PDB file of C-alpha atoms and ligand atoms in Angstrom:
ATOM      1  CA  MET A1027      66.294 111.659  78.951  1.00  0.00           C
ATOM      2  CA  PRO A1028      65.757 108.035  80.051  1.00  0.00           C
ATOM      3  CA  ASP A1029      68.162 105.964  82.136  1.00  0.00           C
ATOM      4  CA  PRO A1030      70.300 104.133  79.487  1.00  0.00           C
ATOM      5  CA  TYR A1031      70.063 100.882  81.460  1.00  0.00           C
ATOM      6  CA  LEU A1032      66.275 100.753  80.950  1.00  0.00           C
ATOM      7  CA  ASN A1033      66.828  99.478  77.423  1.00  0.00           C
ATOM      8  CA  PRO A1034      70.514  99.174  76.479  1.00  0.00           C
ATOM      9  CA  ASP A1035      69.678  97.484  73.178  1.00  0.00           C
ATOM     10  CA  ALA A1036      68.082 100.730  71.938  1.00  0.00           C
ATOM     11  CA  LEU A1037      71.405 102.602  72.295  1.00  0.00           C
ATOM     12  CA  PRO A1038      73.778 103.311  69.427  1.00  0.00           C
ATOM     13  CA  GLU A1039      76.525 100.692  69.130  1.00  0.00           C
ATOM     14  CA  SER A1040      79.293 103.035  70.319  1.00  0.00           C
ATOM     15  CA  THR A1041      77.321 103.903  73.494  1.00  0.00           C
ATOM     16  CA  LEU A1042      76.628 100.232  74.166  1.00  0.00           C
ATOM     17  CA  THR A1043      80.334  99.464  73.738  1.00  0.00           C
ATOM     18  CA  ALA A1044      81.209 102.274  76.189  1.00  0.00           C
ATOM     19  CA  MET A1045      78.674 100.781  78.618  1.00  0.00           C
ATOM     20  CA  SER A1046      79.999  97.219  78.495  1.00  0.00           C
ATOM     21  CA  THR A1047      83.606  98.472  78.708  1.00  0.00           C
ATOM     22  CA  ARG A1048      82.697 100.451  81.812  1.00  0.00           C
ATOM     23  CA  LEU A1049      80.874  97.486  83.421  1.00  0.00           C
ATOM     24  CA  GLU A1050      83.886  95.233  82.840  1.00  0.00           C
ATOM     25  CA  GLU A1051      86.437  97.836  84.022  1.00  0.00           C
ATOM     26  CA  ARG A1052      84.383  98.548  87.113  1.00  0.00           C
ATOM     27  CA  GLY A1053      83.913  94.853  87.881  1.00  0.00           C
ATOM     28  CA  GLN A1054      87.673  94.314  87.853  1.00  0.00           C
ATOM     29  CA  HIS A1055      88.613  97.340  89.936  1.00  0.00           C
ATOM     30  CA  ALA A1056      90.206  96.355  93.270  1.00  0.00           C
ATOM     31  CA  GLY A1057      87.879  98.543  95.363  1.00  0.00           C
ATOM     32  CA  PHE A1058      84.816  97.172  93.626  1.00  0.00           C
ATOM     33  CA  LEU A1059      86.075  93.569  93.810  1.00  0.00           C
ATOM     34  CA  LYS A1060      86.568  93.970  97.542  1.00  0.00           C
ATOM     35  CA  MET A1061      82.909  94.932  97.998  1.00  0.00           C
ATOM     36  CA  MET A1062      81.743  92.174  95.638  1.00  0.00           C
ATOM     37  CA  ASP A1063      83.865  89.501  97.330  1.00  0.00           C
ATOM     38  CA  ARG A1064      82.612  90.548 100.729  1.00  0.00           C
ATOM     39  CA  TYR A1065      79.107  89.358  99.914  1.00  0.00           C
ATOM     40  CA  LEU A1066      80.052  86.536  97.533  1.00  0.00           C
ATOM     41  CA  SER A1067      82.171  84.991 100.297  1.00  0.00           C
ATOM     42  CA  THR A1068      79.079  84.655 102.528  1.00  0.00           C
ATOM     43  CA  LEU A1069      77.627  82.005 100.179  1.00  0.00           C
ATOM     44  CA  PRO A1070      78.132  78.308 101.021  1.00  0.00           C
ATOM     45  CA  THR A1071      80.526  76.421  98.729  1.00  0.00           C
ATOM     46  CA  ASP A1072      80.115  72.900 100.182  1.00  0.00           C
ATOM     47  CA  ARG A1073      76.890  72.150  98.264  1.00  0.00           C
ATOM     48  CA  PRO A1074      75.415  73.001  94.876  1.00  0.00           C
ATOM     49  CA  LEU A1075      73.273  76.137  94.768  1.00  0.00           C
ATOM     50  CA  ARG A1076      70.724  77.382  92.283  1.00  0.00           C
ATOM     51  CA  VAL A1077      71.761  80.986  91.682  1.00  0.00           C
ATOM     52  CA  LEU A1078      70.176  83.789  89.671  1.00  0.00           C
ATOM     53  CA  ASP A1079      72.097  86.988  88.909  1.00  0.00           C
ATOM     54  CA  LEU A1080      69.318  89.331  87.828  1.00  0.00           C
ATOM     55  CA  GLY A1081      70.448  92.250  85.639  1.00  0.00           C
ATOM     56  CA  THR A1082      73.706  90.414  84.968  1.00  0.00           C
ATOM     57  CA  GLY A1083      74.923  92.750  82.169  1.00  0.00           C
ATOM     58  CA  THR A1084      78.223  91.370  80.837  1.00  0.00           C
ATOM     59  CA  GLY A1085      78.173  88.770  83.634  1.00  0.00           C
ATOM     60  CA  VAL A1086      81.126  90.148  85.562  1.00  0.00           C
ATOM     61  CA  VAL A1087      79.712  89.122  88.977  1.00  0.00           C
ATOM     62  CA  LEU A1088      78.517  85.687  87.931  1.00  0.00           C
ATOM     63  CA  ARG A1089      81.822  84.790  86.250  1.00  0.00           C
ATOM     64  CA  ARG A1090      83.610  85.526  89.509  1.00  0.00           C
ATOM     65  CA  LEU A1091      81.043  83.613  91.557  1.00  0.00           C
ATOM     66  CA  ALA A1092      81.266  80.595  89.226  1.00  0.00           C
ATOM     67  CA  GLU A1093      84.924  80.170  90.237  1.00  0.00           C
ATOM     68  CA  LYS A1094      84.013  80.014  93.927  1.00  0.00           C
ATOM     69  CA  LEU A1095      80.834  77.927  94.100  1.00  0.00           C
ATOM     70  CA  HIS A1096      80.341  74.164  94.202  1.00  0.00           C
ATOM     71  CA  PRO A1097      80.914  72.933  90.589  1.00  0.00           C
ATOM     72  CA  ASP A1098      77.441  71.331  90.392  1.00  0.00           C
ATOM     73  CA  SER A1099      75.724  74.652  91.051  1.00  0.00           C
ATOM     74  CA  GLU A1100      73.135  75.837  88.540  1.00  0.00           C
ATOM     75  CA  LEU A1101      73.938  79.396  87.502  1.00  0.00           C
ATOM     76  CA  HIS A1102      71.652  81.753  85.618  1.00  0.00           C
ATOM     77  CA  GLY A1103      72.541  85.269  84.466  1.00  0.00           C
ATOM     78  CA  ALA A1104      69.420  87.106  83.286  1.00  0.00           C
ATOM     79  CA  ASP A1105      69.068  90.437  81.555  1.00  0.00           C
ATOM     80  CA  ILE A1106      66.767  92.439  79.302  1.00  0.00           C
ATOM     81  CA  SER A1107      69.683  93.249  76.962  1.00  0.00           C
ATOM     82  CA  ASN A1108      70.538  90.710  74.279  1.00  0.00           C
ATOM     83  CA  ASN A1109      73.676  92.653  73.367  1.00  0.00           C
ATOM     84  CA  LEU A1110      75.078  92.612  76.899  1.00  0.00           C
ATOM     85  CA  LEU A1111      74.228  88.900  77.190  1.00  0.00           C
ATOM     86  CA  ASP A1112      76.136  88.250  73.945  1.00  0.00           C
ATOM     87  CA  GLU A1113      79.130  89.924  75.548  1.00  0.00           C
ATOM     88  CA  ALA A1114      78.607  87.774  78.670  1.00  0.00           C
ATOM     89  CA  ARG A1115      78.592  84.615  76.491  1.00  0.00           C
ATOM     90  CA  ARG A1116      81.737  85.765  74.670  1.00  0.00           C
ATOM     91  CA  LEU A1117      83.563  86.402  77.946  1.00  0.00           C
ATOM     92  CA  SER A1118      82.677  83.052  79.528  1.00  0.00           C
ATOM     93  CA  PRO A1119      82.902  80.403  76.799  1.00  0.00           C
ATOM     94  CA  GLU A1120      84.111  77.653  79.112  1.00  0.00           C
ATOM     95  CA  GLN A1121      81.836  78.301  82.092  1.00  0.00           C
ATOM     96  CA  HIS A1122      78.511  76.484  82.415  1.00  0.00           C
ATOM     97  CA  ILE A1123      76.272  79.463  82.910  1.00  0.00           C
ATOM     98  CA  HIS A1124      72.765  79.864  81.483  1.00  0.00           C
ATOM     99  CA  TRP A1125      72.428  83.352  79.976  1.00  0.00           C
ATOM    100  CA  ASP A1126      68.689  84.094  79.931  1.00  0.00           C
ATOM    101  CA  HIS A1127      67.168  86.887  77.876  1.00  0.00           C
ATOM    102  CA  LEU A1128      64.212  88.446  79.738  1.00  0.00           C
ATOM    103  CA  GLN A1129      61.101  89.821  78.089  1.00  0.00           C
ATOM    104  CA  PRO A1130      59.053  92.528  79.833  1.00  0.00           C
ATOM    105  CA  GLY A1131      56.677  91.131  82.464  1.00  0.00           C
ATOM    106  CA  THR A1132      56.827  88.300  84.968  1.00  0.00           C
ATOM    107  CA  LEU A1133      60.156  86.526  85.423  1.00  0.00           C
ATOM    108  CA  PRO A1134      60.246  83.272  83.387  1.00  0.00           C
ATOM    109  CA  TYR A1135      61.013  81.007  86.350  1.00  0.00           C
ATOM    110  CA  ASP A1136      58.864  78.693  88.471  1.00  0.00           C
ATOM    111  CA  ASP A1137      58.033  79.490  92.077  1.00  0.00           C
ATOM    112  CA  ALA A1138      60.882  78.775  94.539  1.00  0.00           C
ATOM    113  CA  SER A1139      63.399  78.103  91.720  1.00  0.00           C
ATOM    114  CA  PHE A1140      66.479  79.685  93.358  1.00  0.00           C
ATOM    115  CA  ASP A1141      68.497  79.384  96.568  1.00  0.00           C
ATOM    116  CA  VAL A1142      70.341  82.649  95.933  1.00  0.00           C
ATOM    117  CA  ILE A1143      69.233  85.688  93.971  1.00  0.00           C
ATOM    118  CA  LEU A1144      71.713  88.500  93.354  1.00  0.00           C
ATOM    119  CA  MET A1145      71.015  91.978  92.078  1.00  0.00           C
ATOM    120  CA  HIS A1146      74.229  93.873  91.551  1.00  0.00           C
ATOM    121  CA  THR A1147      73.483  97.508  90.659  1.00  0.00           C
ATOM    122  CA  LEU A1148      70.164  96.603  89.050  1.00  0.00           C
ATOM    123  CA  LEU A1149      67.393  98.045  91.210  1.00  0.00           C
ATOM    124  CA  GLY A1150      68.466 101.687  90.829  1.00  0.00           C
ATOM    125  CA  HIS A1151      67.550 101.297  87.153  1.00  0.00           C
ATOM    126  CA  VAL A1152      64.144  99.647  87.555  1.00  0.00           C
ATOM    127  CA  PRO A1153      61.049 101.888  87.296  1.00  0.00           C
ATOM    128  CA  GLU A1154      58.898  99.646  89.550  1.00  0.00           C
ATOM    129  CA  PRO A1155      61.306  98.070  92.058  1.00  0.00           C
ATOM    130  CA  ALA A1156      58.511  96.958  94.444  1.00  0.00           C
ATOM    131  CA  GLU A1157      56.847  94.971  91.659  1.00  0.00           C
ATOM    132  CA  LEU A1158      60.118  93.294  90.689  1.00  0.00           C
ATOM    133  CA  LEU A1159      60.907  92.458  94.311  1.00  0.00           C
ATOM    134  CA  ARG A1160      57.519  90.772  94.747  1.00  0.00           C
ATOM    135  CA  ASP A1161      58.226  88.584  91.702  1.00  0.00           C
ATOM    136  CA  VAL A1162      61.708  87.850  93.055  1.00  0.00           C
ATOM    137  CA  ARG A1163      60.073  86.763  96.323  1.00  0.00           C
ATOM    138  CA  ARG A1164      57.964  84.287  94.328  1.00  0.00           C
ATOM    139  CA  ILE A1165      60.982  82.629  92.641  1.00  0.00           C
ATOM    140  CA  CYS A1166      63.106  82.575  95.829  1.00  0.00           C
ATOM    141  CA  SER A1167      62.962  79.300  97.784  1.00  0.00           C
ATOM    142  CA  GLU A1168      61.653  79.473 101.365  1.00  0.00           C
ATOM    143  CA  GLN A1169      65.192  78.923 102.724  1.00  0.00           C
ATOM    144  CA  GLY A1170      66.701  81.117 100.012  1.00  0.00           C
ATOM    145  CA  GLN A1171      68.585  84.354 100.151  1.00  0.00           C
ATOM    146  CA  LEU A1172      68.415  87.662  98.331  1.00  0.00           C
ATOM    147  CA  ILE A1173      71.533  89.837  98.111  1.00  0.00           C
ATOM    148  CA  ILE A1174      71.179  93.349  96.729  1.00  0.00           C
ATOM    149  CA  PHE A1175      74.237  95.482  96.086  1.00  0.00           C
ATOM    150  CA  ASP A1176      73.751  99.036  94.909  1.00  0.00           C
ATOM    151  CA  ALA A1177      75.242 102.496  94.794  1.00  0.00           C
ATOM    152  CA  ASP A1178      73.749 105.312  96.787  1.00  0.00           C
ATOM    153  CA  HIS A1179      73.703 107.389  93.590  1.00  0.00           C
ATOM    154  CA  ALA A1180      72.007 110.274  95.392  1.00  0.00           C
ATOM    155  CA  GLY A1181      75.142 110.823  97.474  1.00  0.00           C
ATOM    156  CA  THR A1182      77.792 110.356  94.762  1.00  0.00           C
ATOM    157  CA  THR A1183      79.863 113.457  94.145  1.00  0.00           C
ATOM    158  CA  TYR A1184      82.583 114.593  91.739  1.00  0.00           C
ATOM    159  CA  SER A1185      84.049 117.743  93.194  1.00  0.00           C
ATOM    160  CA  LEU A1186      84.705 120.856  91.095  1.00  0.00           C
ATOM    161  CA  PRO A1187      86.243 124.069  92.430  1.00  0.00           C
ATOM    162  CA  ASP A1188      82.784 125.664  92.538  1.00  0.00           C
ATOM    163  CA  TYR A1189      80.399 123.897  94.957  1.00  0.00           C
ATOM    164  CA  GLN A1190      77.137 124.989  93.291  1.00  0.00           C
ATOM    165  CA  GLU A1191      78.481 123.890  89.919  1.00  0.00           C
ATOM    166  CA  SER A1192      79.468 120.527  91.415  1.00  0.00           C
ATOM    167  CA  ARG A1193      76.010 120.012  92.876  1.00  0.00           C
ATOM    168  CA  ARG A1194      74.305 120.924  89.646  1.00  0.00           C
ATOM    169  CA  ILE A1195      76.395 118.546  87.527  1.00  0.00           C
ATOM    170  CA  ASP A1196      76.239 115.730  90.123  1.00  0.00           C
ATOM    171  CA  ALA A1197      72.437 115.974  90.047  1.00  0.00           C
ATOM    172  CA  LEU A1198      72.331 115.887  86.243  1.00  0.00           C
ATOM    173  CA  LEU A1199      74.670 112.891  86.053  1.00  0.00           C
ATOM    174  CA  VAL A1200      72.760 110.982  88.707  1.00  0.00           C
ATOM    175  CA  SER A1201      69.354 111.574  87.204  1.00  0.00           C
ATOM    176  CA  ALA A1202      70.672 110.586  83.786  1.00  0.00           C
ATOM    177  CA  ILE A1203      71.961 107.180  84.823  1.00  0.00           C
ATOM    178  CA  ALA A1204      69.689 106.063  87.672  1.00  0.00           C
ATOM    179  CA  THR A1205      65.915 105.915  87.597  1.00  0.00           C
ATOM    180  CA  GLN A1206      65.928 105.471  91.400  1.00  0.00           C
ATOM    181  CA  PRO A1207      68.957 107.457  92.697  1.00  0.00           C
ATOM    182  CA  ASP A1208      67.895 106.821  96.324  1.00  0.00           C
ATOM    183  CA  ILE A1209      67.175 103.089  95.958  1.00  0.00           C
ATOM    184  CA  CYS A1210      69.430 102.135  98.917  1.00  0.00           C
ATOM    185  CA  ARG A1211      67.513 104.513 101.184  1.00  0.00           C
ATOM    186  CA  GLN A1212      64.216 102.930 100.050  1.00  0.00           C
ATOM    187  CA  LEU A1213      65.270  99.292 100.343  1.00  0.00           C
ATOM    188  CA  PRO A1214      64.453  98.598 104.021  1.00  0.00           C
ATOM    189  CA  ARG A1215      60.864  99.638 103.286  1.00  0.00           C
ATOM    190  CA  LEU A1216      60.660  97.933  99.875  1.00  0.00           C
ATOM    191  CA  LEU A1217      62.017  94.623 101.180  1.00  0.00           C
ATOM    192  CA  GLN A1218      59.516  94.598 103.999  1.00  0.00           C
ATOM    193  CA  ALA A1219      56.641  95.373 101.628  1.00  0.00           C
ATOM    194  CA  SER A1220      57.602  92.577  99.241  1.00  0.00           C
ATOM    195  CA  GLY A1221      57.729  89.696 101.731  1.00  0.00           C
ATOM    196  CA  PHE A1222      61.432  89.727 102.631  1.00  0.00           C
ATOM    197  CA  GLU A1223      63.042  90.112 106.018  1.00  0.00           C
ATOM    198  CA  LEU A1224      66.149  92.297 106.061  1.00  0.00           C
ATOM    199  CA  GLN A1225      68.829  90.322 107.930  1.00  0.00           C
ATOM    200  CA  SER A1226      71.771  92.723 107.789  1.00  0.00           C
ATOM    201  CA  HIS A1227      73.560  95.205 105.586  1.00  0.00           C
ATOM    202  CA  ASP A1228      77.098  96.413 104.789  1.00  0.00           C
ATOM    203  CA  ALA A1229      78.030  99.906 103.751  1.00  0.00           C
ATOM    204  CA  GLU A1230      81.267 101.014 102.174  1.00  0.00           C
ATOM    205  CA  LEU A1231      82.497 104.457 101.167  1.00  0.00           C
ATOM    206  CA  LEU A1232      84.599 104.490  98.019  1.00  0.00           C
ATOM    207  CA  SER A1233      86.390 107.823  98.093  1.00  0.00           C
ATOM    208  CA  GLU A1234      89.427 109.125  96.255  1.00  0.00           C
ATOM    209  CA  CYS A1235      91.281 112.256  97.320  1.00  0.00           C
ATOM    210  CA  GLY A1236      94.278 113.700  95.478  1.00  0.00           C
ATOM    211  CA  LYS A1237      94.448 111.141  92.702  1.00  0.00           C
ATOM    212  CA  GLY A1238      91.490 109.424  91.065  1.00  0.00           C
ATOM    213  CA  ASN A1239      91.252 105.788  90.024  1.00  0.00           C
ATOM    214  CA  TYR A1240      87.820 104.113  90.252  1.00  0.00           C
ATOM    215  CA  TRP A1241      86.038 107.467  89.988  1.00  0.00           C
ATOM    216  CA  LEU A1242      88.451 108.675  87.315  1.00  0.00           C
ATOM    217  CA  SER A1243      87.460 105.712  85.170  1.00  0.00           C
ATOM    218  CA  SER A1244      83.831 106.625  85.934  1.00  0.00           C
ATOM    219  CA  VAL A1245      84.542 110.187  84.705  1.00  0.00           C
ATOM    220  CA  ARG A1246      85.975 108.736  81.473  1.00  0.00           C
ATOM    221  CA  GLY A1247      82.938 106.459  81.098  1.00  0.00           C
ATOM    222  CA  PHE A1248      80.569 109.388  81.676  1.00  0.00           C
ATOM    223  CA  ALA A1249      82.485 111.527  79.193  1.00  0.00           C
ATOM    224  CA  LYS A1250      81.562 108.988  76.488  1.00  0.00           C
ATOM    225  CA  LEU A1251      77.917 108.862  77.583  1.00  0.00           C
ATOM    226  CA  ILE A1252      77.379 112.625  78.067  1.00  0.00           C
ATOM    227  CA  PRO A1253      77.093 113.524  74.361  1.00  0.00           C
ATOM    228  CA  ALA A1254      75.239 110.327  73.407  1.00  0.00           C
ATOM    229  CA  LEU A1255      72.647 110.786  76.155  1.00  0.00           C
ATOM    230  CA  GLY A1256      72.480 114.580  75.995  1.00  0.00           C
ATOM    231  CA  ILE A1257      73.228 114.883  79.715  1.00  0.00           C
ATOM    232  CA  LEU A1258      75.035 118.213  79.260  1.00  0.00           C
ATOM    233  CA  PRO A1259      75.777 120.396  76.246  1.00  0.00           C
ATOM    234  CA  PRO A1260      78.915 118.880  74.643  1.00  0.00           C
ATOM    235  CA  GLU A1261      81.252 121.810  75.521  1.00  0.00           C
ATOM    236  CA  GLU A1262      80.082 121.723  79.128  1.00  0.00           C
ATOM    237  CA  GLY A1263      80.610 117.955  79.271  1.00  0.00           C
ATOM    238  CA  GLU A1264      84.135 118.374  77.890  1.00  0.00           C
ATOM    239  CA  ARG A1265      84.866 121.143  80.426  1.00  0.00           C
ATOM    240  CA  TRP A1266      83.638 118.925  83.268  1.00  0.00           C
ATOM    241  CA  GLU A1267      85.792 115.997  82.114  1.00  0.00           C
ATOM    242  CA  GLN A1268      88.803 118.293  81.676  1.00  0.00           C
ATOM    243  CA  GLN A1269      88.410 119.801  85.155  1.00  0.00           C
ATOM    244  CA  MET A1270      88.261 116.331  86.704  1.00  0.00           C
ATOM    245  CA  LEU A1271      91.285 115.097  84.712  1.00  0.00           C
ATOM    246  CA  THR A1272      93.273 118.230  85.579  1.00  0.00           C
ATOM    247  CA  SER A1273      92.492 117.874  89.280  1.00  0.00           C
ATOM    248  CA  HIS A1274      93.751 114.276  89.074  1.00  0.00           C
ATOM    249  CA  GLU A1275      96.970 115.381  87.335  1.00  0.00           C
ATOM    250  CA  GLU A1276      97.484 118.171  89.867  1.00  0.00           C
ATOM    251  CA  GLY A1277      96.737 115.933  92.850  1.00  0.00           C
ATOM    252  CA  SER A1278      93.594 117.807  93.923  1.00  0.00           C
ATOM    253  CA  PHE A1279      91.008 115.233  92.771  1.00  0.00           C
ATOM    254  CA  PHE A1280      88.016 114.465  95.017  1.00  0.00           C
ATOM    255  CA  ALA A1281      85.202 112.064  94.223  1.00  0.00           C
ATOM    256  CA  SER A1282      83.246 109.842  96.516  1.00  0.00           C
ATOM    257  CA  GLY A1283      80.227 107.563  96.757  1.00  0.00           C
ATOM    258  CA  ALA A1284      78.741 104.978  99.109  1.00  0.00           C
ATOM    259  CA  PHE A1285      77.708 101.413  98.246  1.00  0.00           C
ATOM    260  CA  TYR A1286      75.338  99.211 100.230  1.00  0.00           C
ATOM    261  CA  THR A1287      74.762  95.467 100.362  1.00  0.00           C
ATOM    262  CA  PHE A1288      71.443  94.207 101.725  1.00  0.00           C
ATOM    263  CA  TYR A1289      71.070  90.596 102.878  1.00  0.00           C
ATOM    264  CA  ALA A1290      67.447  89.450 103.037  1.00  0.00           C
ATOM    265  CA  ARG A1291      65.488  86.208 103.426  1.00  0.00           C
ATOM    266  CA  PRO A1292      61.875  85.415 102.565  1.00  0.00           C
ATOM    267  CA  ARG A1293      59.457  85.993 105.403  1.00  0.00           C
ATOM    268  CA  ARG A1294      57.953  82.607 106.177  1.00  0.00           C
ATOM    269  CA  GLY A1295      54.708  81.644 104.477  1.00  0.00           C
ATOM    270  CA  GLU A1296      54.347  84.859 102.440  1.00  0.00           C
ATOM    271  CA  VAL A1297      54.394  84.754  98.675  1.00  0.00           C
TER     272      VAL A1297
HETATM  273  C1  SAM B 819      74.277  98.875  85.816  1.00  0.00           C
HETATM  274  S1  SAM B 819      74.027  97.441  84.887  1.00  0.00           S
HETATM  275  C2  SAM B 819      74.681  96.204  85.988  1.00  0.00           C
HETATM  276  C3  SAM B 819      75.195  94.986  85.285  1.00  0.00           C
HETATM  277  C4  SAM B 819      75.911  93.982  86.175  1.00  0.00           C
HETATM  278  N1  SAM B 819      75.081  93.513  87.253  1.00  0.00           N
HETATM  279  C5  SAM B 819      77.171  94.619  86.739  1.00  0.00           C
HETATM  280  O1  SAM B 819      77.177  95.088  87.869  1.00  0.00           O
HETATM  281  O2  SAM B 819      78.175  94.666  85.988  1.00  0.00           O
HETATM  282  C6  SAM B 819      72.283  97.162  85.008  1.00  0.00           C
HETATM  283  C7  SAM B 819      71.821  95.971  84.175  1.00  0.00           C
HETATM  284  O3  SAM B 819      70.432  95.716  84.438  1.00  0.00           O
HETATM  285  C8  SAM B 819      69.783  95.376  83.220  1.00  0.00           C
HETATM  286  N2  SAM B 819      68.344  95.631  83.433  1.00  0.00           N
HETATM  287  C9  SAM B 819      67.678  96.792  83.448  1.00  0.00           C
HETATM  288  N3  SAM B 819      66.380  96.579  83.762  1.00  0.00           N
HETATM  289  C10 SAM B 819      66.230  95.257  83.964  1.00  0.00           C
HETATM  290  C11 SAM B 819      65.147  94.424  84.350  1.00  0.00           C
HETATM  291  N4  SAM B 819      63.921  94.917  84.569  1.00  0.00           N
HETATM  292  N5  SAM B 819      65.354  93.104  84.487  1.00  0.00           N
HETATM  293  C12 SAM B 819      66.584  92.584  84.273  1.00  0.00           C
HETATM  294  N6  SAM B 819      67.666  93.311  83.893  1.00  0.00           N
HETATM  295  C13 SAM B 819      67.489  94.628  83.751  1.00  0.00           C
HETATM  296  C14 SAM B 819      70.466  96.241  82.186  1.00  0.00           C
HETATM  297  O4  SAM B 819      70.296  95.739  80.884  1.00  0.00           O
HETATM  298  C15 SAM B 819      71.926  96.179  82.669  1.00  0.00           C
HETATM  299  O5  SAM B 819      72.579  95.069  82.125  1.00  0.00           O
END
């Protein structure tokens, strides 16, 4: 079954609604905001910037950034999904953001068009990340910056009483929602191969023990996607959700996952 983020517009309306609800909920969660603000706060605010948020979804990152940046900045949120972009437009009527619908193929921007390019949980869903990164290198200005934030999906776990059962379901969930579950582990190599120089990185563990919050909302989001995407047989999906909810109610919840931010700059003279 394909990663639903490969082509959200092909999903049934109810699944798409569950997806945009989850993206918005996630983007407003305190733990997630902390990680987002950590990298957004590294950007200069004393001069206008040309910014591209690639794979913007409902625009939750760009809306937040728009409040912080110099008001003359040029902001583009780009995505392959028209439906998610419509939601982005609806949620930001008063902000001057260009919402760009992408067609398959080369990015529709001139060489060196952007000072900052963000990818917030995009690359784990892209079948050919090296190809995309090379095109991103082309549209990044020589003094520009690339910031990639992603989940280490391969290490995310929702604990059940039985360890083997946990591992089995974790693996099914991960392979259903991320084309590249180990993208963070690949990025040092991919950045190098696509003409970027990795400057630094941050890593953060988002873990919840006893009671769930961020991961509980992820469980609820998954519960809506499981039947639509055929990740598990429906009764098994319901049992999984129920076990996670019960562990939360009983104070024995455990779920955890790491997130990485990569800060990279173009290597001089290489396009
Ligand atoms: C997990 S969502 C992240 C959305 C948003 N950045 C956020 O964190 O809320 C991944 C997004 O990438 C988009 N996407 C998938 N493949 C893409 C591609 N090749 N180019 C641009 N966007 C893409 C999907 O439509 C979806 O909106």
